[in-house]
Short mmCIF file of C-alpha atoms in Angstrom, two decimals:
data_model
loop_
_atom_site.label_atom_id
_atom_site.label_comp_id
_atom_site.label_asym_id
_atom_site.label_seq_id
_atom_site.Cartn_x
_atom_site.Cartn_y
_atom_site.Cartn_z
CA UNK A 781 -9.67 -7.88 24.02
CA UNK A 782 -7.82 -10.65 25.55
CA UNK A 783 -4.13 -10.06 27.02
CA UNK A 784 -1.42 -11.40 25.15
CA UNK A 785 1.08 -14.27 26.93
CA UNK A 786 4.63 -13.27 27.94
CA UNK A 787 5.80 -15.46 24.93
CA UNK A 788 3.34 -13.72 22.33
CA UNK A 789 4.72 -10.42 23.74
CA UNK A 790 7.97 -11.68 23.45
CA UNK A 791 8.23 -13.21 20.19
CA UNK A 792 6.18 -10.01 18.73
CA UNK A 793 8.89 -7.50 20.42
CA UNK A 794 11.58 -10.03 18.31
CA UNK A 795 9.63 -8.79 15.02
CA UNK A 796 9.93 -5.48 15.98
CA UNK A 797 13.69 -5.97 16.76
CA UNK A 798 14.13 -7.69 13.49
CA UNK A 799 12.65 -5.02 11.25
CA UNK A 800 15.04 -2.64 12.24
CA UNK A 801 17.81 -4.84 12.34
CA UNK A 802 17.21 -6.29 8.73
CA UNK A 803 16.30 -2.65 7.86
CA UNK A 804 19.52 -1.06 9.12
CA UNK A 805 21.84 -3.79 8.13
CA UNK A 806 21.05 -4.48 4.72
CA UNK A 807 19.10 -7.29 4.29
CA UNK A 808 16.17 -6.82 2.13
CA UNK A 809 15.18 -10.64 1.96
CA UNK A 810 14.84 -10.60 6.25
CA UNK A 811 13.15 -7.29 5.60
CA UNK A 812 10.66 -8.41 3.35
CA UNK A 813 9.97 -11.96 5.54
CA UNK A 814 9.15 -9.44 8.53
CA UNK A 815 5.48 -9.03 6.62
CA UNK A 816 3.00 -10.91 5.28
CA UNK A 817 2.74 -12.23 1.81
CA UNK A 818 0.60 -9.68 0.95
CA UNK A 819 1.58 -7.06 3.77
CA UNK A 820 1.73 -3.51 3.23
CA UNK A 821 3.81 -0.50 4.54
CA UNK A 822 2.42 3.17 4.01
CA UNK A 823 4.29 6.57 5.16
CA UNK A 824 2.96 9.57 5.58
CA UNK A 825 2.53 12.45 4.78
CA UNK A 826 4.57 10.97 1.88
CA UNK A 827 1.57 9.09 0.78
CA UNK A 828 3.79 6.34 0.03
CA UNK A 829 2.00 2.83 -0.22
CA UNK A 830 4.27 -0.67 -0.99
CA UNK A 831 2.33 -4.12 -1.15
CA UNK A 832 3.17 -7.30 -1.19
CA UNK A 833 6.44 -9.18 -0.33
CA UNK A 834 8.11 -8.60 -3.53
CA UNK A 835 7.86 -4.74 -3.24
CA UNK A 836 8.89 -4.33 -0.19
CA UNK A 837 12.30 -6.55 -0.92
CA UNK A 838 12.70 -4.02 -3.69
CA UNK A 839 12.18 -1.00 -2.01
CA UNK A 840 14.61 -1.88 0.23
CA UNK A 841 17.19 -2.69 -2.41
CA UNK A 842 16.10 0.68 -3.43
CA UNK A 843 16.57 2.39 0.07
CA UNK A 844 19.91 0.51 0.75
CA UNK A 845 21.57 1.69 -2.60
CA UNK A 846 20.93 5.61 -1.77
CA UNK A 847 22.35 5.46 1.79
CA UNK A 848 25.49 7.33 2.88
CA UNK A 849 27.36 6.24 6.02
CA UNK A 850 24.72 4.37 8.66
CA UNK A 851 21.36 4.23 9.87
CA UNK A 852 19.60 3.40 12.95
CA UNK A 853 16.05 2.36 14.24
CA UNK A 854 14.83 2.96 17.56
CA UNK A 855 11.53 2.13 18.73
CA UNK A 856 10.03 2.89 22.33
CA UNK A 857 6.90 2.91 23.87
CA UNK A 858 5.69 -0.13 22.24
CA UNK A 859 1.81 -0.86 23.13
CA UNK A 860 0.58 -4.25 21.86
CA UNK A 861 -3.17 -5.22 21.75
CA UNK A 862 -4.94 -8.70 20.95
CA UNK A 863 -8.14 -7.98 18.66
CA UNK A 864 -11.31 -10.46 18.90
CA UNK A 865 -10.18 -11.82 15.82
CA UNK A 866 -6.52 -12.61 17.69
CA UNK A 867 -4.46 -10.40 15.51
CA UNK A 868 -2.63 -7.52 17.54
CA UNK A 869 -2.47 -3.93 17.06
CA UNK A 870 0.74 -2.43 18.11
CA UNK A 871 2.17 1.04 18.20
CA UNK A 872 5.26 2.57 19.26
CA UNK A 873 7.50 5.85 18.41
CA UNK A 874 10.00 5.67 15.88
CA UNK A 875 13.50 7.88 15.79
CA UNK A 876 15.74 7.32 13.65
CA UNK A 877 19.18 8.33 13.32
CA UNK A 878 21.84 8.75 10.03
CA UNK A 879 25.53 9.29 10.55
CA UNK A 880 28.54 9.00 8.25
CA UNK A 881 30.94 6.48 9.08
CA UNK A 882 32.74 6.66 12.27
CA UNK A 883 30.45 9.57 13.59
CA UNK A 884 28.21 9.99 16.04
CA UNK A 885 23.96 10.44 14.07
CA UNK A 886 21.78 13.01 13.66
CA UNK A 887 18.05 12.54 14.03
CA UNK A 888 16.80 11.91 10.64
CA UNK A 889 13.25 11.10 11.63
CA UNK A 890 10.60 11.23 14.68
CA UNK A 891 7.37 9.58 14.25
CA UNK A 892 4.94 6.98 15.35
CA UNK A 893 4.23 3.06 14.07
CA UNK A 894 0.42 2.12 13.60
CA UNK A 895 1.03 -2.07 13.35
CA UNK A 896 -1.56 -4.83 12.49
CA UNK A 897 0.15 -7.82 12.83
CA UNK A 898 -0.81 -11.60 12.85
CA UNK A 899 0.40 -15.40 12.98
CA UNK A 900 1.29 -16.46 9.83
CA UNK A 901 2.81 -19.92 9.48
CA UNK A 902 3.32 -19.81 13.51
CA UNK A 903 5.39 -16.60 12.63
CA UNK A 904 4.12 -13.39 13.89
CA UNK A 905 4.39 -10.81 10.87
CA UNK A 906 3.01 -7.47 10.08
CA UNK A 907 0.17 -7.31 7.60
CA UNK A 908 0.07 -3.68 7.48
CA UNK A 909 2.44 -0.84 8.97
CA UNK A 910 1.31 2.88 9.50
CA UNK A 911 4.13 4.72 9.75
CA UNK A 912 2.95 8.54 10.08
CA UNK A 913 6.21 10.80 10.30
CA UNK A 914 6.26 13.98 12.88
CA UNK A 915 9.27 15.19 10.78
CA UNK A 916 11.78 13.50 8.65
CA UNK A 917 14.84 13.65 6.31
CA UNK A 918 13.76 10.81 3.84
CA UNK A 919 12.97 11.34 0.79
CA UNK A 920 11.06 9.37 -1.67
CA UNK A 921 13.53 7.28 -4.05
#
């Protein structure tokens, strides 16, 4: 595996930053842009699976419309990886955090990402995202 440049590293970190962001903010069209055309997301042990661009925008809409007070990403530990083929593999633990309006969160989920990511139009995306749940509060909408 070859090592990634600082700018690679950076601009991937910005995707991870921007998931989150788009996630927690409500904005299902940045959301969806974050993966591939044909990307997919899968959590487990929910043995959910969503693929494709389209699907993920609307199980976002989904997600957003159920949501009481705020919600939070927070990602650390993030490990990225260059493949021979010059995609990455990252990974990195997940908590995140609900609260109602004006409070401080709970933890509403611990768990860890599982990334394949790639340039895409000189955009670094994620084609496919693991994310397998220690414990968690979501529940399938």
């Amino acid at each position: 595996m070859s090592e990634l440049s600082a700018q690679e590293a950076f601009e991937i970190g910005g995707l991870y930053s921007r998931y989150n962001l788009c996630s927690d903010l409500g904005d299902p069209d940045g959301y969806a842009d974050c993966f591939t055309a044909d990307g997919v997301l899968e959590l487990m042990p929910h043995e959910l699976r969503i693929a494709g661009r389209a699907a993920l925008h609307g199980h976002k809409v989904r997600d957003l419309a159920t949501r009481q007070g705020y919600r939070r990403h927070w990602n650390g530990n993030l490990l990225l990886e260059r493949r021979d083929d010059g995609s990455v593999r990252g990974r990195c633990y997940l908590m995140a955090f609900n609260g109602p309006s004006g409070e401080l969160p709970a933890i509403g989920d611990c768990g860890v990402y599982e990334d394949d990511i790639v340039l895409d139009g000189g955009t670094w995306r994620f084609r496919r995202r693991l994310l397998t749940m220690d414990a968690s509060t979501w529940t399938r909408r």
